[in-house]
Coordinates of C-alpha atoms in Angstrom, one line a residue:
M1226 CA 88.0 83.0 110.2
P1227 CA 86.0 86.0 111.1
G1228 CA 86.9 88.9 108.9
L1229 CA 88.1 86.6 106.0
N1230 CA 86.3 85.5 102.9
P1231 CA 85.4 81.8 102.7
S1232 CA 88.1 81.4 100.0
Q1233 CA 90.7 82.6 102.5
R1234 CA 89.9 80.0 105.2
V1235 CA 92.5 77.5 106.0
P1236 CA 92.3 74.3 108.1
A1237 CA 92.5 75.2 111.7
A1238 CA 95.8 74.5 113.2
P1239 CA 96.7 75.6 116.8
G1240 CA 99.5 78.1 116.9
A1241 CA 101.2 79.9 119.7
A1242 CA 99.4 79.6 123.0
H1243 CA 96.9 82.5 123.5
P1244 CA 97.3 84.6 126.8
V1245 CA 93.7 83.5 127.7
S1246 CA 94.7 79.9 127.5
R1247 CA 97.8 80.4 129.6
L1248 CA 95.7 82.4 132.2
A1249 CA 93.1 79.6 132.3
G1250 CA 95.9 77.0 132.8
A1251 CA 97.4 79.0 135.6
L1252 CA 94.1 79.3 137.4
I1253 CA 93.3 75.6 137.0
A1254 CA 96.7 74.6 138.3
G1255 CA 96.3 77.0 141.3
I1256 CA 92.9 75.6 142.2
A1257 CA 94.2 72.0 141.9
A1258 CA 97.3 72.8 144.1
A1259 CA 95.0 74.4 146.7
V1260 CA 92.8 71.3 146.9
I1261 CA 95.8 69.0 147.1
T1262 CA 97.2 71.2 149.9
G1263 CA 93.8 70.9 151.7
W1264 CA 93.9 67.1 151.5
I1265 CA 97.5 67.0 152.7
F1266 CA 97.0 69.3 155.7
D1267 CA 93.3 68.5 156.2
I1268 CA 92.2 72.1 155.5
R1269 CA 88.6 71.7 154.8
P1270 CA 87.9 75.2 153.2
L1271 CA 90.5 74.4 150.6
K1272 CA 88.6 71.1 149.7
T1273 CA 85.1 72.5 149.7
V1274 CA 85.3 76.3 149.0
L1275 CA 82.1 76.9 151.1
P1276 CA 80.9 75.1 154.2
G1277 CA 78.5 72.3 153.6
L1278 CA 79.5 71.7 150.0
V1279 CA 81.0 68.5 148.7
C1280 CA 84.9 68.2 148.6
M1281 CA 86.7 67.9 145.4
N1282 CA 88.1 64.3 145.1
P1283 CA 92.0 64.4 145.3
M1284 CA 92.3 62.4 142.1
S1285 CA 90.1 65.0 140.4
A1286 CA 92.5 67.7 141.7
V1287 CA 95.4 65.8 140.1
C1288 CA 93.6 65.6 136.8
F1289 CA 92.9 69.3 136.9
G1290 CA 96.5 69.9 137.6
I1291 CA 97.3 68.0 134.5
F1292 CA 94.8 70.1 132.5
G1293 CA 96.4 73.3 133.8
A1294 CA 99.9 72.1 133.0
A1295 CA 98.8 71.0 129.5
L1296 CA 97.6 74.6 128.8
L1297 CA 100.7 76.2 130.4
W1298 CA 103.4 73.9 128.8
R1299 CA 102.0 73.9 125.3
E1300 CA 104.5 76.4 123.9
S1301 CA 107.3 75.6 126.4
P1302 CA 110.9 76.0 125.0
Y1303 CA 111.6 72.5 126.4
A1304 CA 110.6 69.6 124.2
V1305 CA 109.9 67.3 127.2
L1306 CA 107.3 69.8 128.6
R1307 CA 105.7 70.1 125.2
A1308 CA 105.5 66.3 124.9
A1309 CA 104.0 66.2 128.4
A1310 CA 101.4 68.8 127.4
R1311 CA 100.3 66.5 124.6
W1312 CA 100.3 63.1 126.3
L1313 CA 99.5 63.8 130.0
P1314 CA 95.8 64.7 129.3
L1315 CA 95.4 61.0 128.5
W1316 CA 95.7 60.3 132.3
P1317 CA 92.4 62.1 133.2
L1318 CA 90.9 60.2 130.3
I1319 CA 92.0 56.9 131.8
I1320 CA 90.8 58.0 135.3
G1321 CA 87.4 59.2 134.0
A1322 CA 86.9 56.0 131.9
S1323 CA 87.8 53.8 134.9
K1324 CA 85.2 55.6 137.0
L1325 CA 82.5 55.2 134.4
W1326 CA 83.4 51.5 134.2
D1327 CA 83.0 51.3 138.0
L1328 CA 79.6 52.9 137.8
I1329 CA 78.4 50.8 134.8
A1330 CA 79.8 47.3 135.5
G1331 CA 82.2 47.3 138.4
I1332 CA 80.2 48.1 141.5
G1333 CA 78.5 45.0 143.0
H1334 CA 80.3 42.6 140.7
G1335 CA 83.8 42.7 142.3
T1336 CA 85.5 44.2 139.4
E1337 CA 85.7 47.8 140.6
L1338 CA 88.9 49.5 139.7
G1339 CA 88.7 52.3 142.2
L1340 CA 91.4 54.6 140.7
D1341 CA 89.6 57.6 142.2
Q1342 CA 90.4 56.3 145.7
I1343 CA 94.2 55.8 145.2
L1344 CA 95.1 59.1 147.0
F1345 CA 94.2 59.7 150.6
R1346 CA 92.1 56.6 150.8
D1347 CA 91.8 56.7 154.6
Q1348 CA 90.6 60.3 154.6
L1349 CA 88.0 59.9 151.9
A1350 CA 85.5 58.2 154.2
L1351 CA 86.1 60.4 157.3
I1352 CA 84.0 63.4 156.3
P1353 CA 81.3 63.7 159.0
G1354 CA 77.7 63.3 157.8
M1355 CA 78.6 62.5 154.2
A1356 CA 79.2 59.5 152.1
P1357 CA 82.7 58.5 151.2
N1358 CA 84.2 61.0 148.7
R1359 CA 84.3 59.6 145.2
M1360 CA 84.5 61.1 141.8
A1361 CA 81.1 62.2 140.5
P1362 CA 79.7 60.6 137.3
N1363 CA 79.5 63.9 135.4
T1364 CA 83.0 64.8 136.6
A1365 CA 84.3 61.5 135.2
L1366 CA 82.5 62.1 131.8
N1367 CA 84.0 65.6 131.5
F1368 CA 87.5 64.2 132.2
C1369 CA 87.0 61.8 129.3
L1370 CA 85.8 64.5 126.9
L1371 CA 88.4 67.1 127.8
G1372 CA 91.3 64.6 128.0
I1373 CA 90.6 63.6 124.4
A1374 CA 90.1 67.2 123.3
L1375 CA 93.3 68.5 124.8
H1376 CA 95.3 65.6 123.2
L1377 CA 93.7 66.1 119.8
S1378 CA 94.3 69.8 119.9
H1379 CA 98.0 69.3 119.1
R1380 CA 97.0 67.9 115.6
P1381 CA 96.5 70.3 112.7
G1382 CA 92.9 70.5 111.6
S1383 CA 91.6 69.4 115.0
Y1384 CA 89.4 72.5 115.5
G1385 CA 86.1 70.8 114.8
K1386 CA 86.8 67.7 116.9
A1387 CA 88.1 69.7 119.9
Y1388 CA 85.0 72.0 119.8
G1389 CA 82.7 69.0 119.5
L1390 CA 84.2 67.4 122.6
A1391 CA 84.3 70.6 124.6
A1392 CA 80.7 71.6 124.0
P1393 CA 79.0 68.9 126.1
S1394 CA 81.7 69.3 128.8
F1395 CA 80.9 73.0 129.0
L1396 CA 77.2 72.3 129.2
L1397 CA 77.6 69.8 132.1
A1398 CA 79.9 72.2 134.0
F1399 CA 77.7 75.2 133.4
L1400 CA 74.6 73.3 134.6
A1401 CA 76.5 72.3 137.8
L1402 CA 77.5 76.0 138.4
M1403 CA 73.9 77.1 137.9
G1404 CA 72.7 74.3 140.2
Y1405 CA 74.9 75.6 143.0
L1406 CA 73.8 79.2 142.3
F1407 CA 70.1 78.4 142.5
G1408 CA 70.3 75.5 144.9
V1409 CA 69.0 72.9 142.4
R1410 CA 70.8 69.6 143.2
P1411 CA 69.7 67.7 140.0
L1412 CA 71.7 70.2 138.0
Y1413 CA 75.0 69.3 139.7
G1414 CA 74.3 65.8 141.1
L1415 CA 73.1 62.6 139.3
L1416 CA 70.5 60.6 141.3
H1417 CA 72.0 59.3 144.5
Y1418 CA 75.7 59.6 143.4
I1419 CA 78.0 62.2 144.9
P1420 CA 77.7 65.5 143.0
M1421 CA 80.3 67.5 141.1
S1422 CA 82.0 69.9 143.4
L1423 CA 81.6 73.7 142.9
H1424 CA 85.3 74.3 142.2
A1425 CA 85.3 71.3 139.8
S1426 CA 82.6 72.9 137.7
A1427 CA 84.7 76.1 137.7
C1428 CA 87.8 74.2 136.6
F1429 CA 85.9 72.5 133.8
L1430 CA 84.7 75.9 132.5
L1431 CA 88.2 77.3 132.6
T1432 CA 89.5 74.3 130.7
C1433 CA 86.9 74.8 128.0
L1434 CA 87.8 78.4 127.8
G1435 CA 91.5 77.6 127.5
L1436 CA 90.7 75.0 124.9
V1437 CA 88.6 77.4 122.8
Y1438 CA 91.5 80.0 122.8
L1439 CA 93.9 77.4 121.5
Y1440 CA 92.2 78.4 118.2
P1441 CA 92.2 82.2 118.6
H1442 CA 91.1 82.8 114.9
E1443 CA 88.3 80.1 114.8
G1444 CA 84.9 79.7 116.3
L1445 CA 83.8 81.7 119.3
A1446 CA 87.4 83.0 120.0
G1447 CA 87.8 84.3 116.5
L1448 CA 84.3 85.8 116.6
A1449 CA 85.0 87.5 119.9
A1450 CA 88.3 88.9 118.6
S1451 CA 86.9 90.1 115.3
R1452 CA 86.8 93.9 114.7
G1453 CA 83.7 93.6 112.5
P1454 CA 80.1 94.0 113.5
G1455 CA 79.8 90.3 114.4
G1456 CA 82.7 90.6 116.8
I1457 CA 81.2 93.7 118.5
L1458 CA 77.9 92.0 119.0
A1459 CA 79.5 88.8 120.3
R1460 CA 81.6 90.7 122.8
R1461 CA 78.6 92.6 124.1
L1462 CA 75.8 90.1 123.9
L1463 CA 77.4 86.8 124.8
P1464 CA 78.6 87.8 128.3
A1465 CA 75.3 89.5 128.9
V1466 CA 73.2 86.6 127.8
I1467 CA 75.1 84.3 130.1
V1468 CA 75.6 86.5 133.1
M1469 CA 72.5 88.6 133.2
P1470 CA 69.9 85.8 133.6
A1471 CA 72.0 84.1 136.2
V1472 CA 72.5 87.2 138.3
L1473 CA 68.8 88.3 138.0
G1474 CA 67.6 84.8 138.8
W1475 CA 69.7 84.7 141.9
L1476 CA 68.5 88.1 143.0
K1477 CA 64.9 86.9 142.5
I1478 CA 65.5 83.8 144.7
A1479 CA 67.4 85.8 147.3
G1480 CA 64.7 88.4 147.6
E1481 CA 62.0 85.8 148.0
H1482 CA 64.1 84.0 150.7
H1483 CA 64.5 87.2 152.7
G1484 CA 60.9 88.2 152.3
W1485 CA 61.5 91.3 150.2
W1486 CA 58.9 90.2 147.7
D1487 CA 56.7 87.1 147.0
A1488 CA 57.0 84.7 144.0
P1489 CA 54.7 86.6 141.6
M1490 CA 56.4 89.9 142.3
G1491 CA 59.8 88.3 141.9
L1492 CA 58.9 86.8 138.6
A1493 CA 57.6 90.2 137.3
L1494 CA 60.7 91.9 138.5
L1495 CA 62.8 89.3 136.8
M1496 CA 61.0 89.8 133.5
L1497 CA 61.1 93.6 133.6
S1498 CA 64.8 93.6 134.5
T1499 CA 65.7 91.2 131.7
M1500 CA 63.7 93.2 129.2
A1501 CA 65.4 96.5 130.3
G1502 CA 68.8 94.9 130.1
L1503 CA 68.3 93.5 126.7
I1504 CA 66.8 96.8 125.4
G1505 CA 69.9 98.6 126.7
L1506 CA 72.2 96.2 125.0
V1507 CA 70.4 96.4 121.7
A1508 CA 70.4 100.2 121.8
W1509 CA 74.1 100.3 122.7
S1510 CA 75.0 97.8 119.9
S1511 CA 72.8 99.5 117.4
S1512 CA 74.3 102.9 118.0
T1513 CA 77.8 101.5 117.6
L1514 CA 76.9 99.7 114.4
D1515 CA 75.4 103.0 113.1
R1516 CA 78.7 104.8 113.8
M1517 CA 80.7 102.1 112.1
E1518 CA 78.4 102.3 109.0
A1519 CA 78.8 106.1 108.9
S1520 CA 82.5 105.7 109.2
R1521 CA 82.6 103.1 106.4
R1522 CA 80.6 105.4 104.2
R1523 CA 83.0 108.3 104.8
V1524 CA 85.9 106.1 103.9
L1525 CA 84.2 104.8 100.8
E1526 CA 83.4 108.3 99.7
A1527 CA 87.0 109.4 100.3
L1528 CA 88.2 106.4 98.3
T1529 CA 85.8 107.2 95.5
E1530 CA 87.1 110.8 95.4
A1531 CA 90.7 109.7 95.5
K1532 CA 90.0 107.3 92.6
V1533 CA 88.4 110.0 90.6
A1534 CA 91.3 112.4 91.3
A1535 CA 93.8 109.7 90.3
E1536 CA 91.9 109.0 87.1
E1537 CA 91.8 112.7 86.3
A1538 CA 95.5 113.0 87.0
S1539 CA 96.2 110.0 84.8
V1540 CA 94.2 111.6 82.0
A1541 CA 96.0 114.9 82.5
K1542 CA 99.4 113.1 82.4
S1543 CA 98.4 111.2 79.2
R1544 CA 97.3 114.5 77.6
F1545 CA 100.5 116.2 78.6
L1546 CA 102.7 113.5 77.2
A1547 CA 100.6 113.3 74.0
N1548 CA 100.9 117.1 73.6
M1549 CA 104.6 117.1 74.4
S1550 CA 105.3 114.2 72.0
H1551 CA 105.7 116.4 69.0
E1552 CA 107.4 119.2 71.0
L1553 CA 110.1 116.8 72.4
R1554 CA 110.7 114.5 69.3
T1555 CA 110.9 117.3 66.7
P1556 CA 113.9 119.2 68.1
L1557 CA 115.6 115.9 69.1
N1558 CA 115.3 114.5 65.6
S1559 CA 116.7 117.8 64.3
I1560 CA 119.6 117.7 66.7
I1561 CA 120.4 114.1 65.9
G1562 CA 120.1 114.7 62.1
F1563 CA 122.3 117.8 62.0
T1564 CA 124.8 116.1 64.2
Q1565 CA 125.0 113.1 61.9
I1566 CA 125.5 115.5 59.0
L1567 CA 128.4 117.2 60.8
C1568 CA 129.9 113.8 61.7
K1569 CA 130.3 113.0 58.0
N1570 CA 132.9 115.9 57.9
K1571 CA 132.6 116.2 54.1
Q1572 CA 134.7 119.4 54.0
G1573 CA 137.2 118.2 56.5
R1574 CA 136.7 121.1 58.9
F1575 CA 136.6 119.0 62.1
A1576 CA 139.5 117.3 63.8
E1577 CA 139.3 113.8 65.2
R1578 CA 138.7 115.1 68.7
D1579 CA 135.8 117.3 67.4
L1580 CA 134.2 114.3 65.6
N1581 CA 134.4 112.3 68.9
F1582 CA 132.4 115.1 70.6
L1583 CA 129.9 115.1 67.8
D1584 CA 129.5 111.3 68.1
R1585 CA 128.8 111.7 71.8
V1586 CA 126.2 114.3 71.1
A1587 CA 124.5 112.1 68.5
G1588 CA 124.6 109.1 70.8
N1589 CA 123.2 110.9 73.8
G1590 CA 120.4 112.4 71.6
K1591 CA 119.5 108.9 70.4
H1592 CA 119.5 107.6 74.0
L1593 CA 117.2 110.5 75.1
L1594 CA 114.9 109.9 72.1
H1595 CA 114.7 106.2 73.0
L1596 CA 113.8 107.1 76.6
I1597 CA 111.1 109.5 75.5
N1598 CA 109.7 106.9 73.1
N1599 CA 109.5 104.3 75.9
I1600 CA 107.8 106.7 78.3
L1601 CA 105.3 107.7 75.6
D1602 CA 104.6 104.0 74.7
L1603 CA 104.0 103.2 78.4
S1604 CA 101.7 106.1 78.8
K1605 CA 99.7 105.0 75.7
V1606 CA 99.4 101.4 77.0
E1607 CA 98.3 102.6 80.5
A1608 CA 95.8 104.9 78.9
G1609 CA 94.5 102.2 76.6
K1610 CA 95.1 104.3 73.6
L1611 CA 97.5 101.9 71.8
A1612 CA 95.6 100.3 68.9
V1613 CA 96.1 96.7 67.9
I1614 CA 96.3 96.2 64.1
L1615 CA 95.8 92.5 63.4
G1616 CA 97.0 90.9 60.2
P1617 CA 99.0 87.9 58.9
C1618 CA 102.4 87.9 60.7
D1619 CA 105.3 85.7 59.6
V1620 CA 106.8 85.1 63.0
G1621 CA 109.9 83.3 61.5
E1622 CA 110.7 86.3 59.3
L1623 CA 110.1 88.6 62.3
V1624 CA 112.7 86.7 64.4
R1625 CA 115.2 86.8 61.5
E1626 CA 114.8 90.5 61.1
T1627 CA 115.3 91.0 64.8
I1628 CA 118.5 88.9 64.7
A1629 CA 119.9 90.9 61.8
Q1630 CA 118.9 94.2 63.5
M1631 CA 120.7 93.2 66.8
E1632 CA 124.0 92.0 65.2
G1633 CA 125.6 95.4 65.4
Q1634 CA 125.2 95.5 69.2
L1635 CA 127.4 92.4 69.6
V1636 CA 130.5 93.9 67.9
G1637 CA 133.4 93.5 70.3
K1638 CA 131.6 91.1 72.6
P1639 CA 132.6 87.4 72.8
V1640 CA 128.9 86.4 72.6
L1641 CA 127.4 84.0 70.1
L1642 CA 123.9 84.9 68.9
V1643 CA 122.0 81.7 67.8
S1644 CA 118.6 81.3 66.4
S1645 CA 116.4 78.2 65.7
I1646 CA 113.5 78.8 63.3
P1647 CA 111.5 76.0 61.9
A1648 CA 110.7 76.4 58.2
S1649 CA 107.4 76.4 56.4
L1650 CA 105.4 77.8 59.4
E1651 CA 101.9 79.2 59.0
S1652 CA 101.3 82.9 59.5
L1653 CA 99.9 84.1 62.8
Q1654 CA 97.1 86.6 63.1
S1655 CA 98.8 89.3 65.2
D1656 CA 100.2 92.9 65.3
G1657 CA 103.6 92.3 63.8
G1658 CA 105.0 95.6 64.8
K1659 CA 104.2 95.3 68.5
L1660 CA 105.3 91.7 68.6
K1661 CA 108.6 92.6 67.0
Q1662 CA 109.0 95.4 69.6
V1663 CA 108.7 92.8 72.3
V1664 CA 111.2 90.5 70.7
I1665 CA 113.7 93.4 70.2
N1666 CA 113.3 94.4 73.8
L1667 CA 114.0 90.9 75.0
V1668 CA 117.0 90.3 72.7
G1669 CA 118.3 93.8 73.5
N1670 CA 118.2 93.0 77.3
A1671 CA 120.0 89.7 76.7
V1672 CA 122.7 91.5 74.7
K1673 CA 123.1 94.2 77.3
F1674 CA 123.4 91.8 80.3
T1675 CA 125.5 89.0 78.6
D1676 CA 129.2 89.7 78.5
Q1677 CA 130.2 86.2 77.2
G1678 CA 128.7 83.0 76.2
S1679 CA 125.6 82.8 73.9
I1680 CA 122.1 84.2 73.3
T1681 CA 119.7 81.8 71.8
V1682 CA 116.4 82.8 70.2
T1683 CA 114.1 79.7 69.8
L1684 CA 110.8 79.7 67.9
E1685 CA 108.6 76.8 69.0
A1686 CA 105.7 75.6 66.8
D1687 CA 103.0 73.0 66.8
L1688 CA 104.1 70.1 64.6
A1689 CA 100.5 69.4 63.6
T1690 CA 99.3 72.9 62.7
R1691 CA 102.7 74.5 62.0
L1692 CA 101.5 77.5 64.0
P1693 CA 104.1 79.3 66.3
V1694 CA 103.4 78.7 70.0
A1695 CA 106.3 80.4 71.7
I1696 CA 109.4 82.6 71.2
A1697 CA 112.1 82.0 73.8
V1698 CA 115.2 84.2 74.4
T1699 CA 117.8 82.4 76.4
D1700 CA 121.1 84.0 77.6
T1701 CA 124.1 83.1 79.7
G1702 CA 124.1 86.3 81.6
P1703 CA 124.2 86.8 85.4
G1704 CA 120.7 85.5 86.0
I1705 CA 118.0 86.9 88.2
P1706 CA 117.4 86.0 91.9
A1707 CA 114.1 84.3 92.6
D1708 CA 112.8 87.1 94.7
R1709 CA 113.2 89.6 91.9
L1710 CA 111.5 87.7 89.1
E1711 CA 108.3 89.8 89.4
T1712 CA 109.8 93.1 90.4
I1713 CA 111.8 93.3 87.1
F1714 CA 108.5 93.9 85.3
E1715 CA 107.7 97.0 87.3
A1716 CA 108.3 100.4 85.7
F1717 CA 111.8 102.0 86.3
R1718 CA 113.0 98.9 88.1
Q1719 CA 116.4 97.3 87.3
L1720 CA 118.4 94.6 89.0
D1721 CA 121.3 97.1 89.7
N1722 CA 119.2 100.1 90.8
G1723 CA 121.5 102.7 92.3
F1724 CA 123.9 105.6 91.5
G1725 CA 126.7 103.3 90.6
R1726 CA 124.8 100.8 88.5
Q1727 CA 126.7 99.1 85.7
F1728 CA 124.0 98.9 82.9
E1729 CA 122.3 101.8 81.3
G1730 CA 118.6 101.9 80.6
T1731 CA 115.3 103.3 81.8
G1732 CA 113.9 100.2 83.3
L1733 CA 110.8 100.3 81.1
G1734 CA 111.7 97.7 78.5
L1735 CA 110.2 94.7 80.4
T1736 CA 107.3 96.7 81.6
I1737 CA 106.3 97.7 78.1
S1738 CA 107.0 94.2 76.8
R1739 CA 104.6 92.6 79.3
S1740 CA 102.0 95.3 78.7
L1741 CA 102.2 94.7 74.9
C1742 CA 102.0 90.9 75.4
R1743 CA 98.8 91.3 77.5
L1744 CA 97.4 93.8 74.9
L1745 CA 98.0 91.1 72.2
G1746 CA 96.6 88.3 74.3
Y1747 CA 100.0 86.7 74.9
G1748 CA 101.9 85.8 78.0
L1749 CA 105.4 86.7 79.0
E1750 CA 107.2 84.2 81.3
V1751 CA 110.7 84.2 82.9
A1752 CA 112.8 81.5 84.3
S1753 CA 116.2 82.2 85.7
E1754 CA 118.9 81.0 88.0
P1755 CA 121.7 83.3 89.3
G1756 CA 125.0 82.6 87.6
K1757 CA 123.4 80.5 84.9
G1758 CA 121.4 82.9 82.8
S1759 CA 117.7 83.6 82.1
T1760 CA 115.0 82.6 79.6
F1761 CA 112.2 85.0 78.7
T1762 CA 109.4 83.3 76.8
I1763 CA 106.6 84.9 74.8
V1764 CA 103.7 82.5 74.9
L1765 CA 101.8 82.9 71.6
G1766 CA 99.5 79.9 71.8
D1767 CA 98.6 76.8 73.6
R1768 CA 101.8 75.6 75.4
K1769 CA 100.1 72.5 76.6
V1770 CA 101.1 70.9 73.2
T1771 CA 103.1 67.8 74.2
P1772 CA 106.9 67.9 73.5
E1773 CA 106.7 65.2 70.8
K1774 CA 104.2 67.4 68.9
R1775 CA 106.3 70.6 69.3
I1776 CA 109.0 71.9 67.0
S1777 CA 112.0 73.4 68.8
T1778 CA 115.7 73.0 69.2
A1779 CA 115.0 70.1 71.5
V1780 CA 113.2 68.2 68.7
P1781 CA 115.0 68.0 65.4
D1782 CA 113.0 69.0 62.4
P1783 CA 114.1 68.1 58.9
L1784 CA 112.7 71.5 57.7
A1785 CA 114.3 73.5 60.5
E1786 CA 116.9 76.2 59.7
G1787 CA 119.4 77.8 62.0
S1788 CA 121.6 80.8 62.0
K1789 CA 124.6 81.9 64.0
V1790 CA 126.1 85.3 64.5
K1791 CA 129.3 85.9 66.4
G1792 CA 130.2 89.2 67.7

């Protein structure tokens, strides 16, 4: 498609009918109806357009009516009309093929089909001074080509075939039209056979135009609709290249016919006029392209300036948070420490009610400190200032420590915390502190969102190498809708965003967890189904290890150990 990268191209499939296609169909149907009316009531101008020209065969008019209907009914709300739009174009194919058969093998051998003489047979031979009206050979060939093209256009991926069939049809019709314009009979008539009529050539050109616009994003139609430089050049140059030589050539012949100039002068005027027209088009198009390029450069400069400003703002934000880190944490730690000392009430000065207030102060201080730590961690990750310290990491021990650390949060909840950790695992080269922070975040989320049921922490390992490959945290919480599986990793986003949300938190835990995983070279995946819970998986290594070569809860291991903690 014009305007898209090659990787964005898709197989052409006709979509909704384009207005140009519908307009072409309406014009074709109107011309066909006028010709049929002319044959019914014997109105010669309707059959010939201009005096002295050949009449359009009535069967040709019927075929054109079918082409017009095929373009108009393509997107009809009625299934029967859509089916007719697809299958009726095969009738012009049959008519055209039968005429070609008559020309090749039928005439003179008694096997002529004569389908082009079915309608108004008695009138076809009554045109004074002319041979009996039959379908022209080039007309019959075009009916065959366009009948197949319109039928195939209903199939996805038919763009190339339809264009390939329409191209020779357009050429034959355009030659016929130019033949009438310049009075050159060989262009619209073949040998001694009856020629293609003037309005038949116009109908064929309209059919080709309607067929092209059945694929508005492909080929010439897509190029003409493009807003890029190619589209601008196509819209300006293609009509001029087609129309300008025809008009200037006609004016040359008309001037010679009326004695305004002789042949050499006419040829010189034609050349000069063509050159002047092309120079004007090139100058016009070049100035437009220059303006577009200048506008593109201005936009690019503005984007560059905005990018620099955003980077400077990000650096300023990181500096501010780094500078404020000590200023924020120090007083908070003091508040929390002194409050905890007061909560011990060693001298018995505080009543139970006062101790409850102090507990609330300590709890809110810890919550605020956790929020500040999360924001600072996210800022460091975004700024790329979080260093990775690699070393031997016992992932099994890391999971056990996390389970022990999270036990207190399950007190009072009917939730079973289960872990499955294979024994005798090899150490992993990683940053244990950051990996543990991710596991704590995932288990903490599971504890927060699971009111009953179980939370399972599973450590998977490669049976051959004994290296950990994944840590999975599965809960029986409310689950996550499919359309929210990606947004939950965005900063400050939670499933229950709003003033009356049920669960506390900053909405930064998963954002930080994914950022830390990427920093360590790991992946963080999520699978969930509303009402059935969620599974967050830290991918530590190659998960393409086959199930039979993987240690997990699904594959019993004689060396595996398990633990259960019930709140």
